[in-house]
mmCIF file of C-alpha atoms in Angstrom:
data_model
loop_
_atom_site.group_PDB
_atom_site.id
_atom_site.type_symbol
_atom_site.label_atom_id
_atom_site.label_comp_id
_atom_site.label_asym_id
_atom_site.label_seq_id
_atom_site.Cartn_x
_atom_site.Cartn_y
_atom_site.Cartn_z
ATOM 1 C CA UNK A 9 0.000 0.000 0.000
ATOM 2 C CA UNK A 10 1.309 3.437 -0.842
ATOM 3 C CA UNK A 11 1.999 5.786 2.043
ATOM 4 C CA UNK A 12 -0.376 8.407 0.665
ATOM 5 C CA UNK A 13 -3.319 7.715 -1.600
ATOM 6 C CA UNK A 14 -5.496 10.477 -2.965
ATOM 7 C CA UNK A 15 -8.952 9.171 -3.852
ATOM 8 C CA UNK A 16 -11.206 10.450 -6.602
ATOM 9 C CA UNK A 17 -14.919 11.251 -6.611
ATOM 10 C CA UNK A 18 -15.819 7.697 -7.640
ATOM 11 C CA UNK A 19 -13.253 6.001 -5.403
ATOM 12 C CA UNK A 20 -13.527 7.601 -2.005
ATOM 13 C CA UNK A 21 -14.094 6.771 1.625
ATOM 14 C CA UNK A 22 -17.355 8.712 1.757
ATOM 15 C CA UNK A 23 -18.354 7.929 5.332
ATOM 16 C CA UNK A 24 -21.013 10.597 5.514
ATOM 17 C CA UNK A 25 -21.741 11.393 1.918
ATOM 18 C CA UNK A 26 -22.745 9.567 -1.229
ATOM 19 C CA UNK A 27 -20.669 7.458 -3.562
ATOM 20 C CA UNK A 28 -21.842 4.731 -5.843
ATOM 21 C CA UNK A 29 -23.163 1.647 -3.972
ATOM 22 C CA UNK A 30 -22.066 -1.691 -5.389
ATOM 23 C CA UNK A 31 -23.637 -5.169 -5.447
ATOM 24 C CA UNK A 32 -23.064 -7.730 -2.699
ATOM 25 C CA UNK A 33 -23.743 -11.044 -4.474
ATOM 26 C CA UNK A 34 -20.218 -12.238 -3.732
ATOM 27 C CA UNK A 35 -20.732 -11.486 -0.037
ATOM 28 C CA UNK A 36 -23.867 -13.631 0.015
ATOM 29 C CA UNK A 37 -22.008 -16.465 -1.719
ATOM 30 C CA UNK A 38 -19.133 -16.191 0.745
ATOM 31 C CA UNK A 39 -21.640 -16.239 3.615
ATOM 32 C CA UNK A 40 -23.268 -19.412 2.293
ATOM 33 C CA UNK A 41 -19.860 -21.094 1.964
ATOM 34 C CA UNK A 42 -18.934 -20.037 5.477
ATOM 35 C CA UNK A 43 -22.212 -21.346 6.899
ATOM 36 C CA UNK A 44 -21.722 -24.724 5.182
ATOM 37 C CA UNK A 45 -18.179 -25.064 6.536
ATOM 38 C CA UNK A 46 -19.298 -24.061 10.019
ATOM 39 C CA UNK A 47 -22.077 -26.638 10.090
ATOM 40 C CA UNK A 48 -19.816 -29.326 8.678
ATOM 41 C CA UNK A 49 -17.379 -28.637 11.511
ATOM 42 C CA UNK A 50 -20.213 -29.072 14.014
ATOM 43 C CA UNK A 51 -20.442 -25.487 15.238
ATOM 44 C CA UNK A 52 -23.370 -23.175 15.796
ATOM 45 C CA UNK A 53 -22.859 -19.435 15.441
ATOM 46 C CA UNK A 54 -22.839 -19.167 19.226
ATOM 47 C CA UNK A 55 -20.346 -21.979 19.783
ATOM 48 C CA UNK A 56 -17.841 -20.878 17.141
ATOM 49 C CA UNK A 57 -17.882 -17.243 18.315
ATOM 50 C CA UNK A 58 -15.489 -17.685 21.284
ATOM 51 C CA UNK A 59 -13.240 -19.929 19.212
ATOM 52 C CA UNK A 60 -12.555 -17.198 16.628
ATOM 53 C CA UNK A 61 -13.052 -14.303 19.096
ATOM 54 C CA UNK A 62 -15.847 -12.642 17.113
ATOM 55 C CA UNK A 63 -19.435 -12.153 18.256
ATOM 56 C CA UNK A 64 -22.252 -14.383 17.030
ATOM 57 C CA UNK A 65 -23.876 -11.223 15.636
ATOM 58 C CA UNK A 66 -20.783 -10.581 13.516
ATOM 59 C CA UNK A 67 -20.819 -14.176 12.264
ATOM 60 C CA UNK A 68 -24.528 -13.951 11.417
ATOM 61 C CA UNK A 69 -23.896 -10.745 9.464
ATOM 62 C CA UNK A 70 -21.155 -12.427 7.454
ATOM 63 C CA UNK A 71 -23.297 -15.479 6.714
ATOM 64 C CA UNK A 72 -26.186 -13.272 5.589
ATOM 65 C CA UNK A 73 -23.920 -11.352 3.212
ATOM 66 C CA UNK A 74 -24.318 -8.087 5.113
ATOM 67 C CA UNK A 75 -20.734 -7.619 6.345
ATOM 68 C CA UNK A 76 -17.358 -7.722 4.662
ATOM 69 C CA UNK A 77 -15.280 -10.195 6.733
ATOM 70 C CA UNK A 78 -11.963 -8.918 8.012
ATOM 71 C CA UNK A 79 -8.690 -10.673 7.196
ATOM 72 C CA UNK A 80 -8.313 -11.687 10.844
ATOM 73 C CA UNK A 81 -11.809 -13.199 10.844
ATOM 74 C CA UNK A 82 -10.996 -15.244 7.740
ATOM 75 C CA UNK A 83 -7.660 -16.475 9.068
ATOM 76 C CA UNK A 84 -9.070 -17.525 12.446
ATOM 77 C CA UNK A 85 -12.022 -19.229 10.774
ATOM 78 C CA UNK A 86 -9.707 -21.085 8.388
ATOM 79 C CA UNK A 87 -7.949 -22.649 11.363
ATOM 80 C CA UNK A 88 -10.962 -23.353 13.572
ATOM 81 C CA UNK A 89 -13.179 -24.700 10.769
ATOM 82 C CA UNK A 90 -10.307 -26.577 9.103
ATOM 83 C CA UNK A 91 -11.346 -24.933 5.839
ATOM 84 C CA UNK A 92 -8.274 -26.020 3.827
ATOM 85 C CA UNK A 93 -7.878 -22.602 2.217
ATOM 86 C CA UNK A 94 -11.463 -22.424 0.907
ATOM 87 C CA UNK A 95 -12.301 -19.220 2.781
ATOM 88 C CA UNK A 96 -9.082 -17.516 1.684
ATOM 89 C CA UNK A 97 -9.811 -18.321 -1.942
ATOM 90 C CA UNK A 98 -13.441 -17.243 -1.684
ATOM 91 C CA UNK A 99 -12.416 -13.959 -0.017
ATOM 92 C CA UNK A 100 -10.376 -12.979 -3.086
ATOM 93 C CA UNK A 101 -13.626 -12.624 -5.050
ATOM 94 C CA UNK A 102 -15.488 -10.475 -2.536
ATOM 95 C CA UNK A 103 -16.931 -7.242 -3.882
ATOM 96 C CA UNK A 104 -18.059 -4.245 -1.900
ATOM 97 C CA UNK A 105 -21.243 -4.021 0.095
ATOM 98 C CA UNK A 106 -24.189 -2.054 -1.147
ATOM 99 C CA UNK A 107 -24.212 1.371 0.422
ATOM 100 C CA UNK A 108 -20.443 1.680 0.676
ATOM 101 C CA UNK A 109 -18.330 3.569 -1.839
ATOM 102 C CA UNK A 110 -15.346 1.571 -3.056
ATOM 103 C CA UNK A 111 -12.758 3.366 -0.950
ATOM 104 C CA UNK A 112 -14.748 2.888 2.246
ATOM 105 C CA UNK A 113 -14.163 -0.863 2.021
ATOM 106 C CA UNK A 114 -10.517 -0.310 3.049
ATOM 107 C CA UNK A 115 -11.240 1.969 6.001
ATOM 108 C CA UNK A 116 -14.238 -0.096 7.160
ATOM 109 C CA UNK A 117 -12.076 -3.210 7.250
ATOM 110 C CA UNK A 118 -9.564 -1.396 9.444
ATOM 111 C CA UNK A 119 -12.308 -0.008 11.694
ATOM 112 C CA UNK A 120 -13.646 -3.454 12.521
ATOM 113 C CA UNK A 121 -10.453 -4.459 14.356
ATOM 114 C CA UNK A 122 -9.178 -1.060 15.503
ATOM 115 C CA UNK A 123 -7.733 -0.663 18.982
ATOM 116 C CA UNK A 124 -8.219 3.107 18.905
ATOM 117 C CA UNK A 125 -10.309 5.289 16.631
ATOM 118 C CA UNK A 126 -10.010 9.075 16.909
ATOM 119 C CA UNK A 127 -12.321 11.389 14.981
ATOM 120 C CA UNK A 128 -12.458 15.182 14.755
ATOM 121 C CA UNK A 129 -15.361 16.648 12.756
ATOM 122 C CA UNK A 130 -16.389 20.213 11.929
ATOM 123 C CA UNK A 131 -18.766 19.487 9.002
ATOM 124 C CA UNK A 132 -21.300 16.970 10.273
ATOM 125 C CA UNK A 133 -21.795 14.347 12.981
ATOM 126 C CA UNK A 134 -19.741 11.222 12.087
ATOM 127 C CA UNK A 135 -21.584 8.219 10.671
ATOM 128 C CA UNK A 136 -20.925 6.042 13.724
ATOM 129 C CA UNK A 137 -22.853 8.524 15.897
ATOM 130 C CA UNK A 138 -25.733 9.423 13.590
ATOM 131 C CA UNK A 139 -29.389 8.694 14.209
ATOM 132 C CA UNK A 140 -31.493 7.335 11.365
ATOM 133 C CA UNK A 141 -33.338 10.650 10.981
ATOM 134 C CA UNK A 142 -30.084 12.621 10.819
ATOM 135 C CA UNK A 143 -28.491 10.183 8.344
ATOM 136 C CA UNK A 144 -31.524 10.173 6.068
ATOM 137 C CA UNK A 145 -31.460 13.968 6.044
ATOM 138 C CA UNK A 146 -27.886 13.851 4.756
ATOM 139 C CA UNK A 147 -28.728 11.222 2.147
ATOM 140 C CA UNK A 148 -31.811 12.970 0.807
ATOM 141 C CA UNK A 149 -30.091 16.373 0.628
ATOM 142 C CA UNK A 150 -27.193 15.237 -1.531
ATOM 143 C CA UNK A 151 -26.416 17.011 -4.795
ATOM 144 C CA UNK A 152 -26.883 15.438 -7.276
ATOM 145 C CA UNK A 153 -29.791 13.625 -5.586
ATOM 146 C CA UNK A 154 -29.805 9.907 -4.773
ATOM 147 C CA UNK A 155 -32.640 7.563 -5.746
ATOM 148 C CA UNK A 156 -34.725 5.872 -3.067
ATOM 149 C CA UNK A 157 -32.940 2.546 -3.531
ATOM 150 C CA UNK A 158 -29.538 4.105 -2.924
ATOM 151 C CA UNK A 159 -30.801 5.977 0.123
ATOM 152 C CA UNK A 160 -32.073 2.714 1.620
ATOM 153 C CA UNK A 161 -28.830 0.917 0.778
ATOM 154 C CA UNK A 162 -26.740 3.624 2.395
ATOM 155 C CA UNK A 163 -28.805 3.665 5.573
ATOM 156 C CA UNK A 164 -28.692 -0.151 5.807
ATOM 157 C CA UNK A 165 -24.910 -0.070 5.485
ATOM 158 C CA UNK A 166 -24.537 2.715 8.031
ATOM 159 C CA UNK A 167 -26.877 1.072 10.533
ATOM 160 C CA UNK A 168 -24.920 -2.164 10.243
ATOM 161 C CA UNK A 169 -21.631 -0.356 10.719
ATOM 162 C CA UNK A 170 -22.892 1.388 13.860
ATOM 163 C CA UNK A 171 -23.058 -2.021 15.553
ATOM 164 C CA UNK A 172 -19.300 -1.630 16.057
ATOM 165 C CA UNK A 173 -19.859 0.783 18.935
ATOM 166 C CA UNK A 174 -21.582 -1.932 20.962
ATOM 167 C CA UNK A 175 -19.755 -4.995 19.604
ATOM 168 C CA UNK A 176 -16.173 -3.710 19.816
ATOM 169 C CA UNK A 177 -16.093 -2.845 23.515
ATOM 170 C CA UNK A 178 -12.306 -3.126 23.658
ATOM 171 C CA UNK A 179 -11.952 -0.394 21.042
ATOM 172 C CA UNK A 180 -11.484 3.127 22.397
ATOM 173 C CA UNK A 181 -13.695 5.464 20.351
ATOM 174 C CA UNK A 182 -12.829 9.124 20.772
ATOM 175 C CA UNK A 183 -14.797 11.918 19.081
ATOM 176 C CA UNK A 184 -14.284 15.683 19.060
ATOM 177 C CA UNK A 185 -17.294 17.484 17.588
ATOM 178 C CA UNK A 186 -17.721 21.185 16.904
ATOM 179 C CA UNK A 187 -20.579 22.886 18.771
ATOM 180 C CA UNK A 188 -21.752 24.373 15.470
ATOM 181 C CA UNK A 189 -22.840 20.909 14.283
ATOM 182 C CA UNK A 190 -25.785 21.088 16.675
ATOM 183 C CA UNK A 191 -26.500 24.786 16.296
ATOM 184 C CA UNK A 192 -27.008 24.257 12.568
ATOM 185 C CA UNK A 193 -30.057 22.054 13.369
ATOM 186 C CA UNK A 194 -29.597 19.826 10.323
ATOM 187 C CA UNK A 195 -32.965 18.233 9.562
ATOM 188 C CA UNK A 196 -34.841 20.539 11.907
ATOM 189 C CA UNK A 197 -35.449 20.833 15.635
ATOM 190 C CA UNK A 198 -36.868 17.339 16.176
ATOM 191 C CA UNK A 199 -33.991 15.673 14.339
ATOM 192 C CA UNK A 200 -31.496 17.689 16.390
ATOM 193 C CA UNK A 201 -33.240 16.794 19.658
ATOM 194 C CA UNK A 202 -33.113 13.120 18.747
ATOM 195 C CA UNK A 203 -29.454 13.397 17.783
ATOM 196 C CA UNK A 204 -28.444 15.042 21.059
ATOM 197 C CA UNK A 205 -30.466 12.511 23.065
ATOM 198 C CA UNK A 206 -28.694 9.712 21.193
ATOM 199 C CA UNK A 207 -25.251 11.139 21.959
ATOM 200 C CA UNK A 208 -26.120 11.614 25.633
ATOM 201 C CA UNK A 209 -27.251 7.978 25.797
ATOM 202 C CA UNK A 210 -23.982 6.818 24.244
ATOM 203 C CA UNK A 211 -21.962 8.915 26.684
ATOM 204 C CA UNK A 212 -23.873 7.485 29.635
ATOM 205 C CA UNK A 213 -24.015 3.861 28.512
ATOM 206 C CA UNK A 214 -20.759 3.092 26.697
ATOM 207 C CA UNK A 215 -17.627 3.719 28.736
ATOM 208 C CA UNK A 216 -15.350 3.002 25.753
ATOM 209 C CA UNK A 217 -16.937 5.870 23.800
ATOM 210 C CA UNK A 218 -15.766 9.398 24.648
ATOM 211 C CA UNK A 219 -17.303 12.514 23.122
ATOM 212 C CA UNK A 220 -15.916 16.028 23.548
ATOM 213 C CA UNK A 221 -17.443 19.221 22.178
ATOM 214 C CA UNK A 222 -15.303 22.028 20.810
ATOM 215 C CA UNK A 223 -17.021 25.258 21.910
ATOM 216 C CA UNK A 224 -18.124 27.731 19.278
ATOM 217 C CA UNK A 225 -15.893 30.445 20.707
ATOM 218 C CA UNK A 226 -12.301 29.243 20.994
ATOM 219 C CA UNK A 227 -9.442 31.613 20.278
ATOM 220 C CA UNK A 228 -6.842 28.833 19.823
ATOM 221 C CA UNK A 229 -7.758 25.911 17.576
ATOM 222 C CA UNK A 230 -5.526 23.145 16.171
ATOM 223 C CA UNK A 231 -8.093 21.769 13.745
ATOM 224 C CA UNK A 232 -8.530 24.661 11.342
ATOM 225 C CA UNK A 233 -7.235 22.593 8.398
ATOM 226 C CA UNK A 234 -10.326 20.389 8.573
ATOM 227 C CA UNK A 235 -11.618 17.043 9.861
ATOM 228 C CA UNK A 236 -9.370 14.064 10.586
ATOM 229 C CA UNK A 237 -9.596 10.403 11.488
ATOM 230 C CA UNK A 238 -6.827 8.370 13.129
ATOM 231 C CA UNK A 239 -6.876 4.628 13.671
ATOM 232 C CA UNK A 240 -4.621 2.054 15.378
ATOM 233 C CA UNK A 241 -4.682 -1.592 14.236
ATOM 234 C CA UNK A 242 -4.079 -4.672 16.442
ATOM 235 C CA UNK A 243 -0.545 -4.695 14.996
ATOM 236 C CA UNK A 244 -0.116 -1.166 16.437
ATOM 237 C CA UNK A 245 0.053 0.452 13.030
ATOM 238 C CA UNK A 246 -1.555 3.865 12.666
ATOM 239 C CA UNK A 247 -3.455 5.179 9.659
ATOM 240 C CA UNK A 248 -5.329 8.387 8.963
ATOM 241 C CA UNK A 249 -8.032 9.573 6.616
ATOM 242 C CA UNK A 250 -8.706 13.209 5.790
ATOM 243 C CA UNK A 251 -11.632 14.056 3.537
ATOM 244 C CA UNK A 252 -12.521 17.102 1.477
ATOM 245 C CA UNK A 253 -15.343 18.193 -0.787
ATOM 246 C CA UNK A 254 -14.724 15.791 -3.697
ATOM 247 C CA UNK A 255 -12.162 13.296 -2.467
ATOM 248 C CA UNK A 256 -9.857 12.356 0.354
ATOM 249 C CA UNK A 257 -6.392 11.216 1.374
ATOM 250 C CA UNK A 258 -5.468 7.976 3.148
ATOM 251 C CA UNK A 259 -2.243 8.383 5.128
ATOM 252 C CA UNK A 260 0.248 5.760 6.286
ATOM 253 C CA UNK A 261 3.375 7.935 6.270
ATOM 254 C CA UNK A 262 4.730 8.173 9.818
ATOM 255 C CA UNK A 263 5.827 11.812 9.476
ATOM 256 C CA UNK A 264 2.349 12.858 8.399
ATOM 257 C CA UNK A 265 0.756 10.756 11.131
ATOM 258 C CA UNK A 266 3.005 12.376 13.728
ATOM 259 C CA UNK A 267 1.704 15.813 12.708
ATOM 260 C CA UNK A 268 -1.913 14.636 12.886
ATOM 261 C CA UNK A 269 -1.349 13.054 16.308
ATOM 262 C CA UNK A 270 0.044 16.342 17.613
ATOM 263 C CA UNK A 271 -2.933 18.233 16.241
ATOM 264 C CA UNK A 272 -5.439 15.776 17.676
ATOM 265 C CA UNK A 273 -3.756 15.878 21.100
ATOM 266 C CA UNK A 274 -3.951 19.669 21.029
ATOM 267 C CA UNK A 275 -7.627 19.535 20.021
ATOM 268 C CA UNK A 276 -8.348 17.292 23.003
ATOM 269 C CA UNK A 277 -6.876 19.892 25.345
ATOM 270 C CA UNK A 278 -8.779 22.720 23.644
ATOM 271 C CA UNK A 279 -12.178 20.987 23.621
ATOM 272 C CA UNK A 280 -14.451 20.806 26.641
ATOM 273 C CA UNK A 281 -13.968 17.867 29.002
ATOM 274 C CA UNK A 282 -16.373 14.942 28.539
ATOM 275 C CA UNK A 283 -18.358 16.075 31.602
ATOM 276 C CA UNK A 284 -18.520 19.682 30.443
ATOM 277 C CA UNK A 285 -19.403 18.466 26.946
ATOM 278 C CA UNK A 286 -22.332 16.510 28.375
ATOM 279 C CA UNK A 287 -23.491 19.602 30.270
ATOM 280 C CA UNK A 288 -23.329 21.700 27.100
ATOM 281 C CA UNK A 289 -25.267 19.142 25.087
ATOM 282 C CA UNK A 290 -27.925 19.056 27.787
ATOM 283 C CA UNK A 291 -28.140 22.850 27.708
ATOM 284 C CA UNK A 292 -28.503 22.875 23.933
ATOM 285 C CA UNK A 293 -31.137 20.126 24.161
ATOM 286 C CA UNK A 294 -33.098 22.179 26.694
ATOM 287 C CA UNK A 295 -32.931 25.284 24.505
ATOM 288 C CA UNK A 296 -34.541 23.548 21.503
#
């Protein structure tokens, strides 16, 4: 993989925007093959889960063709199911899931096994934190417009991906969100109320998820160059993704990552504490 990859409009990460959804027939075929091998080995979804260290929900999603299996999942399953290389060969023919742009396949695969995931956003609430109403507002307001089928495919993909917050409890999810994201009231007052309620629930119920708000008035700010995402893999490798209006850049260069780490650390110190962020969100919720 190159250290820096600049994506194009049709080959981009596109977490919170559009992008061309692609078919998932190969995922359904892979899922059927996996299910057959699992049953032949005498496992249920529940019994094989601890053996490969993935949840039964994850396994069910793979077998139903709704989730792209990670490389680690495939390798562990090969060994436990004694698959004789069948899963590795089948994985080579996997295509992207509906609802995900082609570039997102790479980042989504990394997300599923991340040890740490840091996100700073000043444009919109990240996909992992969105409510259905908020996400559908983004989908239906895209220019050029999406058809109904693509809107449904994108929400299905996003909803599935949001399971990570509850499934990957050993992953540290850290978000820094600009206060202006809520003041904009994307989708209207009711959508914004629901969004803030959702974030408050996540902050109260998931101790591995931390959300900080960057106040609207802040004289010093390390994130003026735009949003950023940083991710650490189980092999302790770090990657970053920075997105713009019509494309984005995937970073693996250590010098660039060092700069982004410094900026993110500074943003953490400049944002409100998690407790103060909760208080501010509650105040904004009460003012709606």
